[in-house]
Each structure stands twice: as structure tokens, then as C-alpha cells.
Amino acid sequence: MSRYLVNFSTADNLPTVYTDLLVVGSGVAGLFTAFCAAEQNRKVTVLTKNLTESNTRYAQGGIAVVLDHIHDSYQEHIQDTLQAGSGICNPQAVQIMVEDGPSLVKQLMKIGANFDKQKNGDLMVTREGGHSHYRVLHSDGDQTGKEIARTLEHAVVNHPNITIINNSFAIDIIMAGGECWGIIALDEHNKLRLICAAATVLATGGLGKIYSNTTNPEVATADGMGIAYRAGAEMMNMAFIQFHPTALALKGKPSFLVSEAVRGEGAVLRNKNGKRFMLDRYPRAELETRSIVAQAMVAQMQQNSTDYISLDIQPLLEKGIDFATRFPYINKKLLEYGINPLTESIPVAPAAHYAMGGVKTDLNGRTSINRLYACGEVACSGLHGANRLASNSLLDGLVFSHRIAEDFLHNGVKNIAKMPHIYNNSSRISNIFNEKELKISIQKIMWKNVGLVRNQHTLLTAIKELGSYLPYLWQDLRTRSDFEAANMLMVALVIARSALWREESRGSHYRSDYPQQVESYQRSDVIRR
Ligand code: SIN
């Protein structure tokens, strides 16, 4: 495959922008990196597909952080995170996130983020699966991500050191001399330009859209992972995809997220016969980690030939919680979809939610490519191991983006020389695959074969079927949607390969042909193009 997905003979005639730090993506990780670097007087450019769309915006449950050292402790948050990660978390990354998180959450509050408070002014906290304590802060009940996104957008939009290039798409990383020089971007009119930077940060978020059922928004098309992989970056732990247990399962409706905090506040799961199947088998019942709950649900659905499980909020109501006040967004959405949660149970089923794997980074967000950083869901520092603990992702985004800004300030080159001469002489074929159909095929292949339950047969099937679409990458790709499909295809293949290699079950990765955890696989795996 040629290095770049677009055709240009030399870069000399393409318009070029120069910046100190280029941040690609506008979720919590991207915007906080931009803000921290800009506050230190660096010129930052944020390039984004859509400034106001990201997984961050849809985060409901909250942000897990230890602020109360009487009932809770850093050590317990660390232990819960390590336990969810099933033996392969990077313990240093976990410690950094847990211990650096509180001061950055306070900084976020200082720049305007409001978290829900009790009548006495203390912050409210909730609990989610895998947490031994109530330590999850939330905003407007179930709109924590929206509040964080609002705060950071406001902080960057008018910042004198930040330029935002909105509605633009990062097609490929510019590589010269084995280093990253920036990004080849496509603007809203499908015109190419180069953004040349002393350092580039990938903060492009996740990949939920490579599955038919996902809680993720349309923008989550694995872009950062796709471009990093094409450029030769190391990808780590790609097999580990978290399936959120409770996505709305109504025929013809999107897999809308029903926050884990709903269970945290008391809601329970019931099978077709009304039985609370989590209660007698698992010590934490509905508040086990996500992979345990999701797998138990799938087993029940198979046994009873149903395609959903009932989420019953009556116990929460009996505790005196007003559902519409505590979960206003979920309540509104459910009513829109014709479900009154006060009188009927909510049909839910697992859906793809979060990638634990991603572009491999060190503890300062550096990838295996010089001058390329990554943070947030696109990155993999090993922090989440084989399964992320609920509500740790916003904290991850804050902590490691801050570390990248610090690393860049202390080690980054301030001014860059002129862009090196680059060229791409690949020939392109006329289009034989339609990108919209390809996206749907990838989603179906991944859902069926590389979903919650996989085995050698399904994984080999996925690799063969996905592989048959590889000539797509030689096509004359022109639109943002074309490039998204290319990223989805490449990343789907990497996930399937990583899952095939891992002949065991661990965290979110369940192999029906290897149902046990195997000691020799208690390590991360790395794939490089
Ligand atoms: C949720 O509210 O259940 C999602 C939060 C998360 O993914 O951590």
C-alpha cells in the first residue's frame, strides 16, 4: 500500500499551515491538551471533523475521582481499576491517573465546569460497576460529558493562542525521515491542505462505529487509529473492546446509552421470567464490571431466546429517587422512544462502547513515532488493561492530555523548519466498492464475528471477509466518508488479528474456544503495519 491515501505528486503546491502544536480531535483529551499548551504561550491548532461532536459529549455517568479521603482512598480507586483491567493494566499509568486526577478536575471546575451538588454545597457522587465506593461526579444528572465539552469549548474557542480548523478531516500523517511532520487534511470543500507542526497530538476518540450496535456517535470511525497504523505506529491491545451492558434495545432505534449510574442508583436487571439473574451468582450483582454483566446478559438472552434484558428501575424509585430529575436526558429520550420508565421496564442489550486498545503510548503520551503523541480513547498507555472501569475515561482524557502538554513544553521544538519535500506517486484505481455499503459490511462482520463472544472460526471468517475489501484502499478516495471507511476497515482487521492471537478470555475479550484466563497471555500485545 502507498504511504498516503490521496494522490498528489508533490506537497509543494498544496496550501500549508505552520503551528507549534497540532491537536487532532475535540473531545476532552484534545481540547484539554490544546488549552494547557496554549496557556503556556504555545501556538496551537485544533483540527476537528466537528467541534461539537465527540464521545465526550455523550458521556453520562460521570467522572470517577477520589476527593473524599475519609471514606475512600487513592489506593482503593487504583485497586478497582486494576481489578477491572484483569491483570494487564500498566500500574504506573493507573497510579498517575488516580493521583493526578483530582487537581485537574479542580482546575476544570475553576474554568467553569459545574458538577451536581447536594443542598449543603458538597459535591454529589454516585457509584458504578466495579467501584468499591461512591466517587463518580456528575453534571445535570446524566449530562456530565456535555458539561465538560461545553466548558472546554468555551475555554478554547476564544483563546488567543488557539486556532480551530473545524469541519476538516485528518487523512494521513505526514511522515518524513521517520518522523511525524503534521497532517494531510481535507477541508469541508474536499480540498487538501497540509498542517505542519513541531508536534502532533492524536485525540480523535474511539471506534464504536465499526460495529452495528454501538453507544458511540457517528464521528467515532477509528480515524486516529487508522492513520497512526498506516504511518507505522505501534498499536496495543486492540482485541479489547468494551461492550456496555445497557444500551437501549428497541427495534429500529439507535443503541442509546442507559447509563450504568442507573444501576448504581439501584435499578436491577431481569430476564424473560422476571428473575434477577445477577443476584445469586455474582457478589456485586448488577454492579460487577461491564464485561461480567454483559456476558451474563448474553448468556441469559441465548438461554431464553430473547434479544433484550429488562432494566427495572422500581428499586430506585422505592429509594425515593426521582428518575426524571436524576436522569433527565435518559428520561426524555426514553419518552421520545415511547417508553415510560416509571411504569415499564427498559429493554436493554450490550453494545460496543469503548476501545481499551489503541495507539501505544508511554506515560507522557508519546507514540512509537517521533513527534507524534496520542491521548484519550485513541491512545493506549495500558491504563485500562483488558477492561476499563466505569467513568475512568474522562479522567484519563484530562490527565494524559495534561502530561502531553507538559512534555511538549519541556521537550518540544518551538519553531519548525520548512516542511520537507514529500511526494506520493501511487496510482489509484477507479472505485469498485461503494463506501457506504462497505461501512455497513464492516459493521455486520465485526458485530457477528468479533463481538462480545469470539472464537477462532469467527475471527478467521472476519479476517477473510474484511481482507476481501482491501483493494478499497487503492481506490480513488475523495470524501471524508471514503477515508472513514478506509480507517474502519484497517482498524477492524487489526482488532480481529489481535483477538485471534489472544487464545484466552480476559476482561472484555471472551473466546468461546478458550474460556479461561491463561497466565502466559498476561501481557499486552503490539501490532505494527
Ligand atoms: C455510563 O454512564 O454508563 C458510561 C460511562 C462510562 O463509559 O464510563
PDB file of N, CA, C and O in Angstrom, residues 118 129 167 225 488:
ATOM      1  N   GLN A 118     -24.992  18.718  46.509  1.00  0.00           N
ATOM      2  CA  GLN A 118     -26.064  18.477  47.465  1.00  0.00           C
ATOM      3  C   GLN A 118     -26.538  19.828  48.007  1.00  0.00           C
ATOM      4  O   GLN A 118     -25.913  20.859  47.753  1.00  0.00           O
ATOM      5  N   GLY A 129     -20.490   0.248  38.190  1.00  0.00           N
ATOM      6  CA  GLY A 129     -19.968  -1.108  38.267  1.00  0.00           C
ATOM      7  C   GLY A 129     -18.456  -1.133  38.541  1.00  0.00           C
ATOM      8  O   GLY A 129     -17.700  -0.352  37.973  1.00  0.00           O
ATOM      9  N   ASN A 167     -14.651  21.262  10.823  1.00  0.00           N
ATOM     10  CA  ASN A 167     -15.163  20.566   9.622  1.00  0.00           C
ATOM     11  C   ASN A 167     -14.036  20.091   8.721  1.00  0.00           C
ATOM     12  O   ASN A 167     -14.164  20.131   7.495  1.00  0.00           O
ATOM     13  N   MET A 225      -6.734   5.909  14.937  1.00  0.00           N
ATOM     14  CA  MET A 225      -6.055   4.603  14.929  1.00  0.00           C
ATOM     15  C   MET A 225      -5.687   4.230  13.497  1.00  0.00           C
ATOM     16  O   MET A 225      -4.606   3.695  13.243  1.00  0.00           O
ATOM     17  N   MET A 488     -11.890   2.497   9.116  1.00  0.00           N
ATOM     18  CA  MET A 488     -12.686   1.446   9.761  1.00  0.00           C
ATOM     19  C   MET A 488     -12.213   0.060   9.321  1.00  0.00           C
ATOM     20  O   MET A 488     -12.074  -0.846  10.136  1.00  0.00           O
TER      21      MET A 488
END
